[in-house]
Short mmCIF file of C-alpha atoms in Angstrom, two decimals:
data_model
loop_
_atom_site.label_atom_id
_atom_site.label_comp_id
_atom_site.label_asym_id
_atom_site.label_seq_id
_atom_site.Cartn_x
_atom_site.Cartn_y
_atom_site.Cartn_z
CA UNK A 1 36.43 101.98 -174.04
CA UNK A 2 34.35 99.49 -172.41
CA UNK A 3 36.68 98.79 -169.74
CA UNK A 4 37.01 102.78 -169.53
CA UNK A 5 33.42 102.60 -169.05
CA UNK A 6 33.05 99.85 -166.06
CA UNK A 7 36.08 101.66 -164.21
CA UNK A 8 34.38 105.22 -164.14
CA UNK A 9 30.69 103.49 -163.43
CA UNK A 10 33.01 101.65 -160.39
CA UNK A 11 34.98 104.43 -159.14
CA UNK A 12 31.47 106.36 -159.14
CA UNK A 13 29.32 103.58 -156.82
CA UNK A 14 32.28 102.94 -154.79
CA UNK A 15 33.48 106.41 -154.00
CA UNK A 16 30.20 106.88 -152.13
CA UNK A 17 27.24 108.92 -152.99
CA UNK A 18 28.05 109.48 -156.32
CA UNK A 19 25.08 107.34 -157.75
CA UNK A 20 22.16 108.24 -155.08
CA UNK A 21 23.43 112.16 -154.58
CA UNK A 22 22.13 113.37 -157.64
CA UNK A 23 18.93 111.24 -157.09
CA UNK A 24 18.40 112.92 -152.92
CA UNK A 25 19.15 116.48 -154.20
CA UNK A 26 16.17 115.91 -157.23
CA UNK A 27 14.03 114.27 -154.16
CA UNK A 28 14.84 117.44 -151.86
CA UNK A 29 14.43 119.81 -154.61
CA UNK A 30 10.56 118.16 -154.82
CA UNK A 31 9.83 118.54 -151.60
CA UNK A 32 11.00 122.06 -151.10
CA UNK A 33 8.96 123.41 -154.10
CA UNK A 34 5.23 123.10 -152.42
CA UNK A 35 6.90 124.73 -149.04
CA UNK A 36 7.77 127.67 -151.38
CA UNK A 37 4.31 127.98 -153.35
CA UNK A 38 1.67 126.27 -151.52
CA UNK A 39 0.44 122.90 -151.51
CA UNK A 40 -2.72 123.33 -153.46
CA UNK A 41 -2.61 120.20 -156.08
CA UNK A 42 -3.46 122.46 -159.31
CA UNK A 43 -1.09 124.76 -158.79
CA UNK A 44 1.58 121.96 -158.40
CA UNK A 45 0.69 119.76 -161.19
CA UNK A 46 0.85 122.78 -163.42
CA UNK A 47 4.46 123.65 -162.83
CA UNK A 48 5.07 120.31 -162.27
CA UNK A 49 6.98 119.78 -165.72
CA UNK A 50 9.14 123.03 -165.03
CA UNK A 51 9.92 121.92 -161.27
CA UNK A 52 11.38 118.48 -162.48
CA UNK A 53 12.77 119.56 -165.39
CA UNK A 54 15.13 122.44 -163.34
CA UNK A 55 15.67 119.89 -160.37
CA UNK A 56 17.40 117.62 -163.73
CA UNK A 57 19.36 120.18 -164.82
CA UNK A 58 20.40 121.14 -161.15
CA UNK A 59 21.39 117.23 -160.18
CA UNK A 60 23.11 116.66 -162.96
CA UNK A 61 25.40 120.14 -162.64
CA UNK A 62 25.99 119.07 -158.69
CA UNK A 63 28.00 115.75 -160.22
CA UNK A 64 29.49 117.57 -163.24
CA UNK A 65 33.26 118.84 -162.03
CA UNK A 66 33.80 115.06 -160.57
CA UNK A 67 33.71 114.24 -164.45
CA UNK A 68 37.39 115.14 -165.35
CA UNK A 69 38.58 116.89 -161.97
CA UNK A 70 39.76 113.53 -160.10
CA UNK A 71 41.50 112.06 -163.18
CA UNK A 72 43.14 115.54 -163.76
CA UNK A 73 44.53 115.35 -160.21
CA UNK A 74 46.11 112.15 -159.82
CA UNK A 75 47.58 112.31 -163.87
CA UNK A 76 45.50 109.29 -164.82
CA UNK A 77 43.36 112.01 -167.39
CA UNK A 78 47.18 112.40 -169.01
CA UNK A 79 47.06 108.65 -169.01
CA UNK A 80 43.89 108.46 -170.84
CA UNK A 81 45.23 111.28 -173.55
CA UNK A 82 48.18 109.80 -174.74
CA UNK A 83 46.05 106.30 -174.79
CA UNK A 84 45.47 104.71 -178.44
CA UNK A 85 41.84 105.60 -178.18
CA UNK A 86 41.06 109.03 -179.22
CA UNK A 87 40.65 111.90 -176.63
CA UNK A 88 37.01 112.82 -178.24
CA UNK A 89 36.27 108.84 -177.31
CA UNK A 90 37.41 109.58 -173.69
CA UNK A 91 35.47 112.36 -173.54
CA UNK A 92 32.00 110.86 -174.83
CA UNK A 93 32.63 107.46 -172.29
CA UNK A 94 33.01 109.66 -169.32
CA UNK A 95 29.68 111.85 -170.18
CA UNK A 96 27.85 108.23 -170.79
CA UNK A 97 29.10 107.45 -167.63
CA UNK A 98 27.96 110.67 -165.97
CA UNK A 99 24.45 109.86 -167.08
CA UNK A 100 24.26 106.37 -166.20
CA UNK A 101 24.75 107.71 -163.18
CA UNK A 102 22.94 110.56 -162.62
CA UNK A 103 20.51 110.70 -165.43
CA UNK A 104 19.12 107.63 -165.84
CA UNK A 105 18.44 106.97 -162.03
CA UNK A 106 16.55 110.44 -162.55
CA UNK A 107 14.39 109.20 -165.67
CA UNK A 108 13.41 106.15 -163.70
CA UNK A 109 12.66 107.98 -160.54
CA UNK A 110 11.04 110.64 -161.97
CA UNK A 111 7.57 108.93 -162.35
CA UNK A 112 7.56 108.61 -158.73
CA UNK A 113 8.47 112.29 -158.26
CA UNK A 114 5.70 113.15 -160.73
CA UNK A 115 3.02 111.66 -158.39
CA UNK A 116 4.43 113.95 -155.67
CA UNK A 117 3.56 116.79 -157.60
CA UNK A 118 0.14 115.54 -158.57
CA UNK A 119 1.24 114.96 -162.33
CA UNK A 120 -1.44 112.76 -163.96
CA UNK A 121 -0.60 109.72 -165.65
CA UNK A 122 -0.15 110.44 -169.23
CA UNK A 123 1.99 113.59 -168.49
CA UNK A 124 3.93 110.91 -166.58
CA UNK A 125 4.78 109.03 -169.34
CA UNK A 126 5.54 112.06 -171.73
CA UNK A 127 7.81 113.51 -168.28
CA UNK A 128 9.79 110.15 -168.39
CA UNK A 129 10.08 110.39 -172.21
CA UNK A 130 11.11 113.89 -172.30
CA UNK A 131 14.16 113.51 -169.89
CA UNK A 132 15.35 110.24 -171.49
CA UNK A 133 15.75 112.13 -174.43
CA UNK A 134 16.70 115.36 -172.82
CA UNK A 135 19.47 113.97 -170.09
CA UNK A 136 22.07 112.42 -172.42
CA UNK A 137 22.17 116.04 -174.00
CA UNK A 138 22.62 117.68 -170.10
CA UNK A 139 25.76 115.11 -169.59
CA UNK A 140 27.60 115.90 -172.42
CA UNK A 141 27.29 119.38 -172.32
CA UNK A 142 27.91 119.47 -168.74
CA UNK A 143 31.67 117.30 -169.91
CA UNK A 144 32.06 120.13 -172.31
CA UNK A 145 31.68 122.57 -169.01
CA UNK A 146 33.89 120.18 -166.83
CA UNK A 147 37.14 120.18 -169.77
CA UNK A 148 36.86 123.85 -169.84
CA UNK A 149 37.27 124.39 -165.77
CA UNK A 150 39.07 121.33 -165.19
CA UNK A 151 42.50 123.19 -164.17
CA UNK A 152 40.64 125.68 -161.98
CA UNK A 153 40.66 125.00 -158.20
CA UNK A 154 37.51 126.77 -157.63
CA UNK A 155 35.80 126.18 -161.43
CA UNK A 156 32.45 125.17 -159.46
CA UNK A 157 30.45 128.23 -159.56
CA UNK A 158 31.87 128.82 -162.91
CA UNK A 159 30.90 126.22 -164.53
CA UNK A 160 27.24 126.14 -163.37
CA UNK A 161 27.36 129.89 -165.44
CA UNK A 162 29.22 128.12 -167.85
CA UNK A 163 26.98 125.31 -168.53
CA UNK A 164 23.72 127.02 -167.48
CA UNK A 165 23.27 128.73 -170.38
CA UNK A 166 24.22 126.01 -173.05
CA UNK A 167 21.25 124.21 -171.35
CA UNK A 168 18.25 126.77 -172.33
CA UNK A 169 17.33 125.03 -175.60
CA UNK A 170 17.03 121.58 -173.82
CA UNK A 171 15.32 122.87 -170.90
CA UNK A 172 12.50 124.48 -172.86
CA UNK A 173 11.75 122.05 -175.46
CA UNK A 174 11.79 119.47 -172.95
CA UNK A 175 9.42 120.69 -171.05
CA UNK A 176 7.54 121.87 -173.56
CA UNK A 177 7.25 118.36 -174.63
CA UNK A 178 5.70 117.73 -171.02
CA UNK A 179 3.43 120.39 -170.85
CA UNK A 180 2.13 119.85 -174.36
CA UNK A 181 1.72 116.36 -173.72
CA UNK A 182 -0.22 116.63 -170.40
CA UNK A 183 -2.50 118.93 -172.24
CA UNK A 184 -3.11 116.73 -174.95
CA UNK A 185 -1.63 119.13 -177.44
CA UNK A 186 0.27 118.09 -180.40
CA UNK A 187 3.66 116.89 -179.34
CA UNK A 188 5.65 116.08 -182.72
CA UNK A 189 7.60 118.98 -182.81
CA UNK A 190 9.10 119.61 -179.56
CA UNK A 191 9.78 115.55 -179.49
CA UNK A 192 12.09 115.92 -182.83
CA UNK A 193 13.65 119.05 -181.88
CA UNK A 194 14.32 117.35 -178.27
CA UNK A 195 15.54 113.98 -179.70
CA UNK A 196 17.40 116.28 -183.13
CA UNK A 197 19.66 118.45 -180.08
CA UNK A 198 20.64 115.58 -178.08
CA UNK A 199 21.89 113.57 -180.98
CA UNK A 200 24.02 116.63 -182.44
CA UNK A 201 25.37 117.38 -178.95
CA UNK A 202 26.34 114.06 -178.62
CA UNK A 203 27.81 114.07 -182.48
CA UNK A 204 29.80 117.74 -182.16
CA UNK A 205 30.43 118.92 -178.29
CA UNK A 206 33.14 115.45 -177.28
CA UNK A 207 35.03 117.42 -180.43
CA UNK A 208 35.00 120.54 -178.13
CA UNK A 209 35.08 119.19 -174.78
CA UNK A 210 38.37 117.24 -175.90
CA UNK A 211 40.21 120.24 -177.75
CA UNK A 212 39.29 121.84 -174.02
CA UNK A 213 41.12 119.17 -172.46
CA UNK A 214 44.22 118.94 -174.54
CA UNK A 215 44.07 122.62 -174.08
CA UNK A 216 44.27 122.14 -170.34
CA UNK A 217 46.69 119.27 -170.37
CA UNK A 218 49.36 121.42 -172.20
CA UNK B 1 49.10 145.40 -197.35
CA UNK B 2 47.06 142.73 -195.61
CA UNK B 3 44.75 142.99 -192.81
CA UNK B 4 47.31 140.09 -191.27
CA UNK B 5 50.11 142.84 -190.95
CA UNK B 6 48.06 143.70 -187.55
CA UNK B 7 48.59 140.27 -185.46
CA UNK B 8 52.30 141.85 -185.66
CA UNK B 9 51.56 144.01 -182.17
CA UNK B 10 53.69 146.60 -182.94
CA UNK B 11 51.83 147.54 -186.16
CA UNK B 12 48.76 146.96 -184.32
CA UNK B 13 49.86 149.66 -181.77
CA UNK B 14 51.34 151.98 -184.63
CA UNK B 15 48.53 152.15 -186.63
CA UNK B 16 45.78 152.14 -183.71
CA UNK B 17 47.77 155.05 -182.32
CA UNK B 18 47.20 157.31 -185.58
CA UNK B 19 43.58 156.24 -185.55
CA UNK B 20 42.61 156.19 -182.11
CA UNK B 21 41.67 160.18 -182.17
CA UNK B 22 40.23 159.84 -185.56
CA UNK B 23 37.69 157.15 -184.67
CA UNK B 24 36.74 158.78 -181.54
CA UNK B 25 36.66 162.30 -182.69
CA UNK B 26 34.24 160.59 -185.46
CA UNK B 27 32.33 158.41 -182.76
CA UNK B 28 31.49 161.62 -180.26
CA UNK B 29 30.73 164.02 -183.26
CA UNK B 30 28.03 161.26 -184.73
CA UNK B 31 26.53 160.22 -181.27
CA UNK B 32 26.33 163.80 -180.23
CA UNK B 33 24.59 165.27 -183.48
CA UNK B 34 22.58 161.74 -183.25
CA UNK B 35 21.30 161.78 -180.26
CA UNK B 36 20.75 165.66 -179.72
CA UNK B 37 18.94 165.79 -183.28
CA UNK B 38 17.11 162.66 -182.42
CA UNK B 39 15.91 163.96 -179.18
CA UNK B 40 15.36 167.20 -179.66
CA UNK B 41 14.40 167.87 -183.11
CA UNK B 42 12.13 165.30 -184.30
CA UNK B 43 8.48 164.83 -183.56
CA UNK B 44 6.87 162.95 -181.03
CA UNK B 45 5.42 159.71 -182.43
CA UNK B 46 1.03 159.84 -182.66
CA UNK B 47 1.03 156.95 -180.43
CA UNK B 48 4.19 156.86 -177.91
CA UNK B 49 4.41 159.93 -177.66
CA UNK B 50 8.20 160.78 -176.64
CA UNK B 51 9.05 157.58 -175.20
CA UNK B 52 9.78 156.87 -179.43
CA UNK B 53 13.00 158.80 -178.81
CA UNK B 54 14.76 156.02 -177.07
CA UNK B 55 14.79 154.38 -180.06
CA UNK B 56 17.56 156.06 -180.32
CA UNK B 57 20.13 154.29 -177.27
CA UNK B 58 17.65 151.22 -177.79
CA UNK B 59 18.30 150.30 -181.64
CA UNK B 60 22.00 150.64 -182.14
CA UNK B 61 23.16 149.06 -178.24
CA UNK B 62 20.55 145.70 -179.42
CA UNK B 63 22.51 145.51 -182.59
CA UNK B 64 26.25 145.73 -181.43
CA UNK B 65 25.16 143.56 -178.74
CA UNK B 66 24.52 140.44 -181.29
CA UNK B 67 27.61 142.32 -183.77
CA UNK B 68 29.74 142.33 -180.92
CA UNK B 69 29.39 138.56 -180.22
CA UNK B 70 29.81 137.74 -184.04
CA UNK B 71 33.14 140.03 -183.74
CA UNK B 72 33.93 137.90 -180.70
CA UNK B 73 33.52 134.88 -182.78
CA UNK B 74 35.39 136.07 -185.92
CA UNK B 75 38.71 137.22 -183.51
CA UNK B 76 38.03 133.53 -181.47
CA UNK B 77 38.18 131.98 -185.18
CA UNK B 78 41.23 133.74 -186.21
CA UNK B 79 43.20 132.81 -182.65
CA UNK B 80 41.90 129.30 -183.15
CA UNK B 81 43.43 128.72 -186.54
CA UNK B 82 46.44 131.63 -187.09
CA UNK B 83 47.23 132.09 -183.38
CA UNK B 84 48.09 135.79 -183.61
CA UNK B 85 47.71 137.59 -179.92
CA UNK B 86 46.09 140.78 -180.75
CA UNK B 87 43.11 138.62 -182.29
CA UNK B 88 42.73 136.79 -179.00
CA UNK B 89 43.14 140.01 -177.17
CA UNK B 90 40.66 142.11 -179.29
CA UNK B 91 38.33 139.19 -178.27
CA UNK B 92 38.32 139.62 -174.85
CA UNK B 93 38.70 143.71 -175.13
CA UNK B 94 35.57 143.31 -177.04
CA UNK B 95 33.19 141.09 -174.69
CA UNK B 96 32.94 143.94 -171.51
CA UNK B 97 31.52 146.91 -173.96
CA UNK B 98 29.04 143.51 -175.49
CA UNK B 99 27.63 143.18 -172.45
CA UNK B 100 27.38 146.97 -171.70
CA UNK B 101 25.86 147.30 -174.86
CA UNK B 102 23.22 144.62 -173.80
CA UNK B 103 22.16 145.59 -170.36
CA UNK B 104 21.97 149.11 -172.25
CA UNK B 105 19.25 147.38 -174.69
CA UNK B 106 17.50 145.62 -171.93
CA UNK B 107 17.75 148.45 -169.55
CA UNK B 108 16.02 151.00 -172.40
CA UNK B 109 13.51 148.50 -173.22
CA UNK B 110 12.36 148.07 -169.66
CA UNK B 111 12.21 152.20 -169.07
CA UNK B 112 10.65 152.43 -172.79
CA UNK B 113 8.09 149.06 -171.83
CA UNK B 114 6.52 150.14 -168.75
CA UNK B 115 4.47 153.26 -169.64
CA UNK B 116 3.86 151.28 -173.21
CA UNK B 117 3.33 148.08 -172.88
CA UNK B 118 2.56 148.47 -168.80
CA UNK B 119 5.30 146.14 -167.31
CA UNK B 120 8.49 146.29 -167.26
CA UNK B 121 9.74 142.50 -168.45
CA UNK B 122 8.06 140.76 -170.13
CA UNK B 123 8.88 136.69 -171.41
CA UNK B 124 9.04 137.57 -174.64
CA UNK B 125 11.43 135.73 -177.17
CA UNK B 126 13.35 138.90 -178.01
CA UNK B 127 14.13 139.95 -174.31
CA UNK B 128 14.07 136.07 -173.33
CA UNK B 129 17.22 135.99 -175.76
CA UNK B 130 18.41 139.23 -174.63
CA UNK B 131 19.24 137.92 -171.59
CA UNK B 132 20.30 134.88 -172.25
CA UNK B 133 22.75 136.60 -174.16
CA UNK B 134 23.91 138.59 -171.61
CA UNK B 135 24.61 135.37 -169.32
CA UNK B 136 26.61 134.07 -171.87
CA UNK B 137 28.98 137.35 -172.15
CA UNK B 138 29.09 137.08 -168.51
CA UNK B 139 29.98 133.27 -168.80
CA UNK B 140 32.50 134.27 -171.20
CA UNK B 141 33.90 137.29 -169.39
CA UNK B 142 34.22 134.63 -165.86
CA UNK B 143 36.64 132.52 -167.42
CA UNK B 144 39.14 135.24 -169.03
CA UNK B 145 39.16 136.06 -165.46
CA UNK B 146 39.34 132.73 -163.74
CA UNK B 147 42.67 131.21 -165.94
CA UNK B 148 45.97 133.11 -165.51
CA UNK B 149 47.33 131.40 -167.85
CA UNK B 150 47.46 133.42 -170.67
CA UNK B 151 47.30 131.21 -174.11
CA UNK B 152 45.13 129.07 -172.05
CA UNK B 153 42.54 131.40 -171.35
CA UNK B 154 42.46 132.61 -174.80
CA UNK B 155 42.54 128.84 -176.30
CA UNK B 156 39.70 127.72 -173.60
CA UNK B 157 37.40 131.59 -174.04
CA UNK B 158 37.91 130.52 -178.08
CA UNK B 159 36.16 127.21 -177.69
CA UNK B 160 33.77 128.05 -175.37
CA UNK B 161 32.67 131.03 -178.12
CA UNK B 162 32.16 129.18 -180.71
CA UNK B 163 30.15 126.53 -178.67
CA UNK B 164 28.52 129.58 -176.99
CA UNK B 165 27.43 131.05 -180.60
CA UNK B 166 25.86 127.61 -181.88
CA UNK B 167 23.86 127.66 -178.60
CA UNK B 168 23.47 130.93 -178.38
CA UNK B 169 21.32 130.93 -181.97
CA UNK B 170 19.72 128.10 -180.72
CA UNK B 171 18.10 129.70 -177.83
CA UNK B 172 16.72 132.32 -179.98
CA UNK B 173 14.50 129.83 -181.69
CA UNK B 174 13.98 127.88 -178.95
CA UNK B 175 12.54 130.65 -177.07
CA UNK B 176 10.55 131.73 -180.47
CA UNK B 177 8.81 128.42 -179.85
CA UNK B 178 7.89 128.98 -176.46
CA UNK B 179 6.30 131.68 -176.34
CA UNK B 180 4.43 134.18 -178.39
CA UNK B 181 6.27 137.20 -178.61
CA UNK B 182 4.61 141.46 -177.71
CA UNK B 183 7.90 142.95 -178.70
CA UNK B 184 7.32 144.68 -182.44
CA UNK B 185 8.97 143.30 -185.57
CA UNK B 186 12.13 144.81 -186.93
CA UNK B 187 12.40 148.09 -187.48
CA UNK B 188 14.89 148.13 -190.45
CA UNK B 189 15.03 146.47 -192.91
CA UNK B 190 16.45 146.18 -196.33
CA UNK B 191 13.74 144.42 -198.00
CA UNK B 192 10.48 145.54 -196.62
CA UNK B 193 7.99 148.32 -198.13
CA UNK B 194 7.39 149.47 -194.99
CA UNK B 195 9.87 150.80 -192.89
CA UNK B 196 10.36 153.54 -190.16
CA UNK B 197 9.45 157.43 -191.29
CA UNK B 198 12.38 159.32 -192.96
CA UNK B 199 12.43 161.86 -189.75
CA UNK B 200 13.68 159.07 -187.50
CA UNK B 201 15.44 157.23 -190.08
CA UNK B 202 18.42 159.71 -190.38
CA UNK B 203 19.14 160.41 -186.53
CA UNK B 204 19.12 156.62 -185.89
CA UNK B 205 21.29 155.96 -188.89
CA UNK B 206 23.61 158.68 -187.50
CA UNK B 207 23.35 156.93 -184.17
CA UNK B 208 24.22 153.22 -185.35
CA UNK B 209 27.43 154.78 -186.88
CA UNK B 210 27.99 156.81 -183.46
CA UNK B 211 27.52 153.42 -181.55
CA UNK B 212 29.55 151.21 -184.03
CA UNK B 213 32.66 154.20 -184.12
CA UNK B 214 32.03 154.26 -180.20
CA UNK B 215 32.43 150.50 -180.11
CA UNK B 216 35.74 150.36 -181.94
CA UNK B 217 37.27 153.08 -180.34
CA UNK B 218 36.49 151.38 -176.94
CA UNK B 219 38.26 148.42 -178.59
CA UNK B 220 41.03 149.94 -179.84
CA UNK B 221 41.49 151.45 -176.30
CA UNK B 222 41.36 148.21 -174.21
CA UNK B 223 42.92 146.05 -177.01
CA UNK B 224 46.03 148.46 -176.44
CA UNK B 225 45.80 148.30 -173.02
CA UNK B 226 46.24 144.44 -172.65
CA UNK B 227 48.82 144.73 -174.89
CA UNK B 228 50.82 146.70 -172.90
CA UNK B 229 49.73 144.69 -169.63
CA UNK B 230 51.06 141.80 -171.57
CA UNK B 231 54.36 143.43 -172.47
CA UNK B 232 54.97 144.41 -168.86
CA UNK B 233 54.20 140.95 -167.83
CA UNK B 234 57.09 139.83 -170.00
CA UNK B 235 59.01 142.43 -168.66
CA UNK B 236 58.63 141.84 -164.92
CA UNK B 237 59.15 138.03 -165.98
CA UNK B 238 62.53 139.08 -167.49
CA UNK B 239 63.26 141.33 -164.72
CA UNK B 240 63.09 138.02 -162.03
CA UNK B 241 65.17 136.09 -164.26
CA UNK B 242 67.84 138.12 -164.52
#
């Protein structure tokens, strides 16, 4: 699984773009946002949260249908299915995979974004928080999007309305979780709830994002 | 007698042909006296005036919307573990008249919201939910269309329902949490002392059954028709062959 692991992180760097795409679409994303409502520094630090927390959700679905496509096209996914580990282990190692490269480089940037947007420093710290927690939940979810249209030649727009939706509950207790923080409110319950979906997405959804697969492999 | 003797399709299509005219004889009598009752002959509510009479489309469209899904699911469930075809099919006959049935409820809402509550959305957990809803019948609906595979499609649309439903309940309370809600509690209840007055009890009761026999027929009708799409399929498959 490791080794899994290291050749997916590899093929990712190598194949160009694949680490620092997600990373200039979350950076252009930023910058359009004050064209569209003004630059006036209130204004922006208020919808900062929301602003960064869509621009996740919308780098990490740009990066999702390279998750299982490639593999599916040259038979190395067929490869990985009749291999002694288990499909649902396949499955998990490629979403980890998907956010080491697209949603961690976003919870370390994001600080830096944050300042763009006039987000003060303790709503920094809570933004950085809330998408460590929230990402891993985004990646899997998006894998579970990616084994449904991996046969499809044109499964992109699909699976953004695919996935879209699955991502609500993350989105707004996420931000939440910013906004409450920034305002000094209490932040205990959007933290567990945040923290309590990732971990069952990551338990449950490689059970139905590899029963997708097999599905599509048949 | 078992409810399995349907998966067989051509008991499905014997027995749905008997009942077909019964059910929607049954579903235009009871929306017709429901509505035309409902509209015409009961009072106008003290406060809303007459916009209370679209209680009437708005009530019985928001609950097949969520039934419909949790039909969705059931027919998903049995596909997923018995594999019988007209389950699979009734699935995806069913998820076009679910989201009918919700832009109906979010439609009526709007038209009943803006001269009551002065706006015409409104980010309020129920609607919020509404519409996520309706993306996820959409969702749904997109990939029936975008596999031609058959078995595939209904294998993949089965998964992705089940997922869909987990999430789907999710939102609701997510969106509960995020905002405060204007939209008024339920209206019916089993439990609760207080519930709607007796003169717009009955024509809405008449109405959900209209709505519900209205539902089925409409699945009956499109359930049949993919059957027959899929027997013609096999047909013009043996047709090349030969």
């Amino acid at each position: 699984m490791i080794a899994l692991l290291l050749r997916d992180l590899r093929l990712a760097i190598r194949a160009g773009g694949g680490f620092g795409l997600g990373l200039a679409f979350f950076l252009i994303v930023v910058t359009l946002v004050p064209f569209g409502v003004g630059p006036e520094g209130g204004v922006l630090a208020r919808i900062a949260p929301g602003i960064l927390w869509v621009g996740a959700l919308l780098a990490c679905l740009l990066s999702l249908d390279r998750i299982f496509a490639l593999d599916f096209e040259d038979g190395s996914l067929d490869l990985l299915a009749t291999a002694p580990i288990p499909l649902e282990g396949v499955v998990t190692i490629k979403a980890v995979a998907h956010w080491l490269t697209t949603g961690l480089p976003l919870v370390l940037a994001a600080p830096a974004f944050g300042v763009l947007l006039h987000l003060e420093g303790s709503a920094n710290f809570w933004l950085v928080l809330s998408l460590a927690l929230g990402t891993p939940a985004l990646s899997v979810l998006g894998a579970f999007g990616a084994a449904l249209t991996v046969g499809l030649k044109r499964g992109g727009l699909l699976l953004s309305l695919l996935v879209l939706p699955l991502y609500v509950p993350t989105l707004i207790f996420g931000a939440e979780l910013v906004r409450r923080g920034a305002s000094g409110m209490e932040t205990q319950v959007p933290l567990l709830m945040l923290a309590g979906i990732t971990a069952a997405c990551i338990a449950v959804v490689p059970f139905a994002s590899a029963a997708a697969i097999r599905v599509n492999l048949r | 007698m078992s409810i399995w003797e349907y998966a067989n399709p051509k008991k499905f299509m014997q027995t749905s042909s008997w009942a077909l005219p019964w059910v929607a004889g049954l579903a235009l009598i009871a929306l017709v006296t429901g509505l035309v009752w409902g509209f015409f002959f009961t009072p106008e509510d003290y406060k809303q005036g007459s916009t209370v009479k679209i209680i009437y489309l708005h009530v019985p469209s928001a609950m097949m919307a969520i039934n419909i899904w949790v039909m969705m699911l059931v027919t998903s469930l049995v596909w997923l573990i018995r594999r019988h075809h007209v389950s699979a099919l009734a699935a995806k006959a069913a998820a076009p008249v679910g989201m009918v049935m919700t832009l109906i409820a979010l439609v009526t809402g709007a038209i009943w919201g803006q001269p009551m509550w002065g706006t015409w959305w409104e980010w309020d957990p129920r609607l919020t939910s509404f519409l996520i809803l309706f993306l996820f019948y959409l969702g749904y609906m997109a990939l029936w269309e975008a596999i031609d595979n058959p078995d595939t499609a209904a294998d993949l649309t089965g998964v992705l329902c089940l997922v869909g439903s987990v999430f789907a309940v999710l939102s609701r309370y997510a969106v509960n949490f995020w905002n405060q809600g204007l939209h008024q509690g339920a209206t019916l209840s089993m439990d609760k002392e207080e519930n709607i007055s007796d003169v717009y009890w009955y024509p809405l009761l008449l109405c959900i059954a209209g709505f519900i026999l209205l539902f089925v027929t409409l699945v009956l009708i499109r359930t049949r028709t993919e059957i027959r799409a899929r027997r013609l399929k096999a047909l013009e498959a043996r047709e090349r062959m030969a």
